PDB file of C-alpha atoms in Angstrom:
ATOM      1  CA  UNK A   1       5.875 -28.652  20.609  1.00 79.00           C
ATOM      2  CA  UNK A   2       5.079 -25.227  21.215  1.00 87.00           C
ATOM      3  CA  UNK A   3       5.444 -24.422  24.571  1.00 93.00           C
ATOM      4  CA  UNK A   4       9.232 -26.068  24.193  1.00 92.00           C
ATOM      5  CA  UNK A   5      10.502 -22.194  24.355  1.00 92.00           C
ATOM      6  CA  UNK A   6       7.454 -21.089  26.733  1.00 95.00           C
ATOM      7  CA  UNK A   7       9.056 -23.729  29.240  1.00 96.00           C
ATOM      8  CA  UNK A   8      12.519 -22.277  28.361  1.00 95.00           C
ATOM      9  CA  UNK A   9      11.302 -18.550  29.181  1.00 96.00           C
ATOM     10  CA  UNK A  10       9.982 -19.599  32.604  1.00 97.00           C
ATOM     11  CA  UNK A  11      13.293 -21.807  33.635  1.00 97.00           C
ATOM     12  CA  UNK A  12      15.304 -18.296  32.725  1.00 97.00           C
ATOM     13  CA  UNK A  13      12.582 -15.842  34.598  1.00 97.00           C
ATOM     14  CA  UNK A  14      12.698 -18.529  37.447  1.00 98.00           C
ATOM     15  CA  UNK A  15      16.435 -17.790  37.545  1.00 98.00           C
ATOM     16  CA  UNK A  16      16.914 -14.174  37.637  1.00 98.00           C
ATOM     17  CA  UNK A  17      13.842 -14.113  39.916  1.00 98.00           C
ATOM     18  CA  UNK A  18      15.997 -16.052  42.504  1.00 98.00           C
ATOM     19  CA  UNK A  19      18.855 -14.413  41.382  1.00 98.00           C
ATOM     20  CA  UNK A  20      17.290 -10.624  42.232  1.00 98.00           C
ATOM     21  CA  UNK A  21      16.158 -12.382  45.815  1.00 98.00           C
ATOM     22  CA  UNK A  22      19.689 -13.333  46.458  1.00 97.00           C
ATOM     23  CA  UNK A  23      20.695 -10.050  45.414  1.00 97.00           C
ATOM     24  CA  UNK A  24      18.073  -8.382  47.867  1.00 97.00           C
ATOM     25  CA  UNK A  25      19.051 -10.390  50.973  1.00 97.00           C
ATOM     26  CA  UNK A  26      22.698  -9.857  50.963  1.00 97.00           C
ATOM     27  CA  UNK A  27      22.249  -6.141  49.922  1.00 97.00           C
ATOM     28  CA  UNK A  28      19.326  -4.744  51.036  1.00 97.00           C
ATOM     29  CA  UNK A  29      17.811  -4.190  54.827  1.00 97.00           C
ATOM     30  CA  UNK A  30      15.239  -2.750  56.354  1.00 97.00           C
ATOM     31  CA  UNK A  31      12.331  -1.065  54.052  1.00 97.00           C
ATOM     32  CA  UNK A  32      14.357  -1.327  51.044  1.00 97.00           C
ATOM     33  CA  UNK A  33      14.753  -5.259  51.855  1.00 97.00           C
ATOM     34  CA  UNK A  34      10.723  -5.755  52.411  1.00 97.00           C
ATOM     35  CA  UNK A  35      10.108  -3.789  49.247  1.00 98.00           C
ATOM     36  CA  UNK A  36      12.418  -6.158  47.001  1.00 97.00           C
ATOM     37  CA  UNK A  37      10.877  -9.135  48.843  1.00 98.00           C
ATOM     38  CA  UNK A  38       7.164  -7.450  48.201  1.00 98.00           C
ATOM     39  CA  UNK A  39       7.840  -7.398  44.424  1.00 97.00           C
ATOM     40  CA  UNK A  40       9.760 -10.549  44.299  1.00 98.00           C
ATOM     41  CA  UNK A  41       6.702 -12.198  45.360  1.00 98.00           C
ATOM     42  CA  UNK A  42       4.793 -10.306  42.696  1.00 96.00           C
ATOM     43  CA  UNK A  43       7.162 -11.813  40.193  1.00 97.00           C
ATOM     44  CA  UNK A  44       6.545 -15.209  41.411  1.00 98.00           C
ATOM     45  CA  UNK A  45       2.793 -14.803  41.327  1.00 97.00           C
ATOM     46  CA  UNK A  46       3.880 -13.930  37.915  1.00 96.00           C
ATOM     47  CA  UNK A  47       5.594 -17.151  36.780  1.00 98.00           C
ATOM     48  CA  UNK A  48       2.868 -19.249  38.290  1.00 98.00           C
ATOM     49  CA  UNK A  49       0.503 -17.652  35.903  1.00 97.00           C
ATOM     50  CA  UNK A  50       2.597 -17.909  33.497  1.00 97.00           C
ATOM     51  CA  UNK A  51       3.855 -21.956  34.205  1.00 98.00           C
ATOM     52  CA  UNK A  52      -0.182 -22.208  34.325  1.00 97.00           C
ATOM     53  CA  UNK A  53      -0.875 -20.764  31.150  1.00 97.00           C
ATOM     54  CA  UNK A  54       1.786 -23.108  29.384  1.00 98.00           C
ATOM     55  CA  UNK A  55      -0.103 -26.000  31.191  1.00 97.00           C
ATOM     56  CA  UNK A  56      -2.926 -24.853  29.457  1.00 97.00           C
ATOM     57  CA  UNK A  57      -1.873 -24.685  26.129  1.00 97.00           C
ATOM     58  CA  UNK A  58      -0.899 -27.813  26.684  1.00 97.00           C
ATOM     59  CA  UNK A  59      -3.819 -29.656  27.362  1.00 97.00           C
ATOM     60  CA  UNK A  60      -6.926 -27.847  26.566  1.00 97.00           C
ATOM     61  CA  UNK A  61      -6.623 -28.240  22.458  1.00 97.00           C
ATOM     62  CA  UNK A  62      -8.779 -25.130  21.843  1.00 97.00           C
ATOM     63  CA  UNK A  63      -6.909 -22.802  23.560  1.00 97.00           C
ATOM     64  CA  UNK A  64      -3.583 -24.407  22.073  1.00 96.00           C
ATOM     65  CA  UNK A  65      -5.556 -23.820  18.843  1.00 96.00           C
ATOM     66  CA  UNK A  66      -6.264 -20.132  19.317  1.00 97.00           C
ATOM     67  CA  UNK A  67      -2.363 -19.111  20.592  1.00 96.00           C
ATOM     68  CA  UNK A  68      -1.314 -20.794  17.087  1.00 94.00           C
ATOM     69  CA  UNK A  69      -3.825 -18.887  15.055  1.00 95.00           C
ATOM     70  CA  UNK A  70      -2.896 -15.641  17.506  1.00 94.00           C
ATOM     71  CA  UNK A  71       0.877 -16.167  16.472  1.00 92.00           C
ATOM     72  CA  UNK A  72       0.204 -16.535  12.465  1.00 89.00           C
ATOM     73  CA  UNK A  73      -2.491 -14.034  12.368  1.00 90.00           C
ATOM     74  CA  UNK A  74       0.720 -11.363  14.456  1.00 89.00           C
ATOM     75  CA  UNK A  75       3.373 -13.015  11.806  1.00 84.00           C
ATOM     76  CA  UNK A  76       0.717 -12.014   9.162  1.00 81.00           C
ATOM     77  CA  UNK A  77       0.064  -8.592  10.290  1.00 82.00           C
ATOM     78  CA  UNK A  78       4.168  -7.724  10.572  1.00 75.00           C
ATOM     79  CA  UNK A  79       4.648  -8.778   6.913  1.00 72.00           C
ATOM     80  CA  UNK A  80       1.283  -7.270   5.543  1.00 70.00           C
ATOM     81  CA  UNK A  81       3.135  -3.661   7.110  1.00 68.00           C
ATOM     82  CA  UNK A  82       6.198  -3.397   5.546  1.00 58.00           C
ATOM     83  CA  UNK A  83       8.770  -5.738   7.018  1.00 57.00           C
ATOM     84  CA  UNK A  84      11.049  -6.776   4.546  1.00 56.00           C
ATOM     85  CA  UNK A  85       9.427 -10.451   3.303  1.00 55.00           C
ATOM     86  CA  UNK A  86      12.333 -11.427   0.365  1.00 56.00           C
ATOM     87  CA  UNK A  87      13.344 -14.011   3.130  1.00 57.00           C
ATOM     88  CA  UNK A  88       9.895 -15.904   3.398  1.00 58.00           C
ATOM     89  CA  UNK A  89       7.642 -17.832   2.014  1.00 57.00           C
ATOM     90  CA  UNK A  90       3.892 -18.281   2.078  1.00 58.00           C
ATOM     91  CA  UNK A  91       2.474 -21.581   0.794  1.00 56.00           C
ATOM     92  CA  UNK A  92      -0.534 -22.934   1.527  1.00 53.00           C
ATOM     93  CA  UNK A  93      -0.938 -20.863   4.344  1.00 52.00           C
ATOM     94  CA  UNK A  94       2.596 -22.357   6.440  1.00 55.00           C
ATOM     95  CA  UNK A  95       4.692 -19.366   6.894  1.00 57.00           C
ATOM     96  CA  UNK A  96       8.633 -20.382   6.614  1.00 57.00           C
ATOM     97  CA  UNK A  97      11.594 -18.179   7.168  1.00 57.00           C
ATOM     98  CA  UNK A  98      14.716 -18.883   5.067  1.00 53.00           C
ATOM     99  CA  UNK A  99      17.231 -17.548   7.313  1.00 54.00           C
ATOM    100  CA  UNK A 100      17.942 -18.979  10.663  1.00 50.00           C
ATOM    101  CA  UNK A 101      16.869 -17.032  13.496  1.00 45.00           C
ATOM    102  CA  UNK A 102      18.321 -13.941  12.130  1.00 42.00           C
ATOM    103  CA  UNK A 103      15.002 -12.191  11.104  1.00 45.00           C
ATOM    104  CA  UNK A 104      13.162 -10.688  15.010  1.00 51.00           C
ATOM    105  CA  UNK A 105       9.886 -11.151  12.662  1.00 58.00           C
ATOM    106  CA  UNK A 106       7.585 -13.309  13.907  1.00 67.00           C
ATOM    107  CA  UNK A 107       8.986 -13.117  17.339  1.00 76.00           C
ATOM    108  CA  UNK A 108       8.125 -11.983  21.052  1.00 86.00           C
ATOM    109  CA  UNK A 109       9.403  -9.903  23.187  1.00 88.00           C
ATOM    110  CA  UNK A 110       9.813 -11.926  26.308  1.00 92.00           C
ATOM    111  CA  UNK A 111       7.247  -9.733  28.753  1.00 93.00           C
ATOM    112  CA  UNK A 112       4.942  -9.766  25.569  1.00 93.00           C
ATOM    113  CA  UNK A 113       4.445 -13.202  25.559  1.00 95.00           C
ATOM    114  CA  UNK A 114       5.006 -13.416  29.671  1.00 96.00           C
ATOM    115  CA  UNK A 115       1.446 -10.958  29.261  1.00 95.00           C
ATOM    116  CA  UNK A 116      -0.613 -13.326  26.774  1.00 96.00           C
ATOM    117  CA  UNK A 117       0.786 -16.855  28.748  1.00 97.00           C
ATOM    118  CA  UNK A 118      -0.689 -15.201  32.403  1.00 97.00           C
ATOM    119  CA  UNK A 119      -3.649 -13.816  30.829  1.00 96.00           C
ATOM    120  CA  UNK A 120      -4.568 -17.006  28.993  1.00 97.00           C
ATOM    121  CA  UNK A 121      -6.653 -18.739  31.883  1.00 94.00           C
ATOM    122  CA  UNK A 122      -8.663 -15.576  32.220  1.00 95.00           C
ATOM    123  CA  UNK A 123      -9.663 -15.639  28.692  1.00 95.00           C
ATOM    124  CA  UNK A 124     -10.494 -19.365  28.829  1.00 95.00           C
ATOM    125  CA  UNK A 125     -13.103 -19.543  31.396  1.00 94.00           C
ATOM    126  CA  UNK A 126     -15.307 -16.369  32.572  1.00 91.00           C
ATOM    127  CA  UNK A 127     -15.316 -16.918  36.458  1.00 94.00           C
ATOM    128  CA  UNK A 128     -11.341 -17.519  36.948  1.00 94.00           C
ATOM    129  CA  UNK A 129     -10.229 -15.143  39.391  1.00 94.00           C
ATOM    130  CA  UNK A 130      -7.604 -13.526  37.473  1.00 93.00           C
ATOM    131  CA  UNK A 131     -10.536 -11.580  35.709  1.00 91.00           C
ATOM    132  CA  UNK A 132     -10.971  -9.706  38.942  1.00 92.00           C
ATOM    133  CA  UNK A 133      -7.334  -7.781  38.208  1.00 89.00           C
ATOM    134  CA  UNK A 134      -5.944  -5.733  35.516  1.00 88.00           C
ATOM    135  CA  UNK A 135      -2.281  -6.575  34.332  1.00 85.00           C
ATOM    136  CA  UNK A 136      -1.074  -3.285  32.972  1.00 85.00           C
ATOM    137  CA  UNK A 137       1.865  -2.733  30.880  1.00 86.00           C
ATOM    138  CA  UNK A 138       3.476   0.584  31.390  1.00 85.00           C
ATOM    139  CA  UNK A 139       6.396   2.100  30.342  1.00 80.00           C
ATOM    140  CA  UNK A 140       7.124   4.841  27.599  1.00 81.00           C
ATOM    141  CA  UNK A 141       6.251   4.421  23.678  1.00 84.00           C
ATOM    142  CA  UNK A 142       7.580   1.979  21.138  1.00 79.00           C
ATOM    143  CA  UNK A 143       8.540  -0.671  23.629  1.00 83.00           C
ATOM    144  CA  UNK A 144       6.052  -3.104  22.057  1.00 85.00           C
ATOM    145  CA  UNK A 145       2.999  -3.042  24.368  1.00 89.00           C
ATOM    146  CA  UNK A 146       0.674  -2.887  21.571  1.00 89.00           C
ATOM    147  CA  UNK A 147       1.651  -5.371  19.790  1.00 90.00           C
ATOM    148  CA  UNK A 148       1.127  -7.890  23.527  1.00 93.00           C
ATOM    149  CA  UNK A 149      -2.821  -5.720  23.977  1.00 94.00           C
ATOM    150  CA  UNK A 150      -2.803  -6.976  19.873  1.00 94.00           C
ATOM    151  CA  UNK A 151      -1.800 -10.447  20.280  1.00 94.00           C
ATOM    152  CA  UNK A 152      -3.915 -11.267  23.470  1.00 95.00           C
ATOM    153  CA  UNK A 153      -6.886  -9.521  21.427  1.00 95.00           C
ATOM    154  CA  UNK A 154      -6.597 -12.388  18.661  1.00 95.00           C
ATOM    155  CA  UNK A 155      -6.495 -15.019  21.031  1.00 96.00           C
ATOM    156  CA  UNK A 156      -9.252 -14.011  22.319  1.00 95.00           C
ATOM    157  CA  UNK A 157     -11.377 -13.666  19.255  1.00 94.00           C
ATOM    158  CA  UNK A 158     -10.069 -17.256  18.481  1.00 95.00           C
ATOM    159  CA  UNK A 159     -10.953 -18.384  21.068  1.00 96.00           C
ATOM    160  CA  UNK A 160     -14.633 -17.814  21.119  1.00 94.00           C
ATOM    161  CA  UNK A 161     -14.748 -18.559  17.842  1.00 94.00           C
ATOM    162  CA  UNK A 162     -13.693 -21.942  18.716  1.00 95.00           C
ATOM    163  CA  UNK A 163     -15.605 -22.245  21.546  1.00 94.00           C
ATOM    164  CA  UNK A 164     -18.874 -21.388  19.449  1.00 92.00           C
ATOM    165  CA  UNK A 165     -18.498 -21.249  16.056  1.00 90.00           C
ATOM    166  CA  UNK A 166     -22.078 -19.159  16.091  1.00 89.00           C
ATOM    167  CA  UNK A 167     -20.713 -16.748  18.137  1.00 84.00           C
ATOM    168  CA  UNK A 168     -21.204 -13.583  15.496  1.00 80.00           C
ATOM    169  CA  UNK A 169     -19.850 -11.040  19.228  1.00 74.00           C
ATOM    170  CA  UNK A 170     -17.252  -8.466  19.645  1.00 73.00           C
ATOM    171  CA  UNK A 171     -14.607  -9.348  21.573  1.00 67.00           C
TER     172      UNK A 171
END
């Protein structure tokens, strides 16, 4: 099951979300207070997208399809550019590590994968109203923010390819 760590990720944002809230109310007051509640709220909009976009890869088998190929086709890429691969192996196209969890290849970082899970709807289905907004990530170089723009990119090209194997498009 791959949305067993997806769930996981949610539970834990869940928690420090009410955590920061409870934080907020006992510290905070006045403007500072309705700011922290203003983007506490954002960050719940957040994990609903996100708790939606594991529903989806859940039961819509194309787009579960796509975030698989998206994940090998990112493992793929980090060991094609010079990550150290003496501790893998490649057969028949299943990628296997031989070291337990040690290795951070062919891992997310948690608000990379938060961005692909609330963006997945959007990508699915051309009139859901998350296409009206831009999620931006933004903070300073070599946090990993390419690599999220990256891995969203392959889903998408996945996933029309999926949906219409004639599609010959950009994405």
């Amino acid at each position: 099951d791959i949305t067993s760590n997806l769930i996981q990720l949610n539970a834990e944002y869940e928690n420090w979300i009410n955590e920061q809230e409870g934080i907020a109310k006992r510290e905070m007051t006045g403007e500072f207070l309705t700011t922290a509640i203003r983007h506490i709220s954002s960050c719940r909009a957040c994990l609903k997208r996100m708790k939606e976009g594991v529903d989806l890869l859940k039961s819509n088998s194309k787009v579960n399809r796509a975030f698989r190929l998206m994940n090998k086709a990112m493992l793929l890429q980090q060991l094609h550019y010079g990550i150290d691969t003496r501790n893998w192996i490649v057969e028949k196209g299943i990628i296997t590590s031989l070291e337990n969890g040690s290795l951070r290849v062919g891992s997310w970082r948690p608000f990379q994968i938060a961005f692909i899970l609330i963006n997945l709807h959007s990508m699915l289905d051309e009139k859901h109203p998350d296409r009206k907004m831009v999620d931006l990530i933004w903070f300073p170089t070599g946090g990993g923010k390419t690599e999220a723009y990256l891995g969203l990119s392959a889903f998408t090209i996945f996933l029309r390819k999926i949906k219409d194997k004639t599609d010959s498009g950009t994405s």
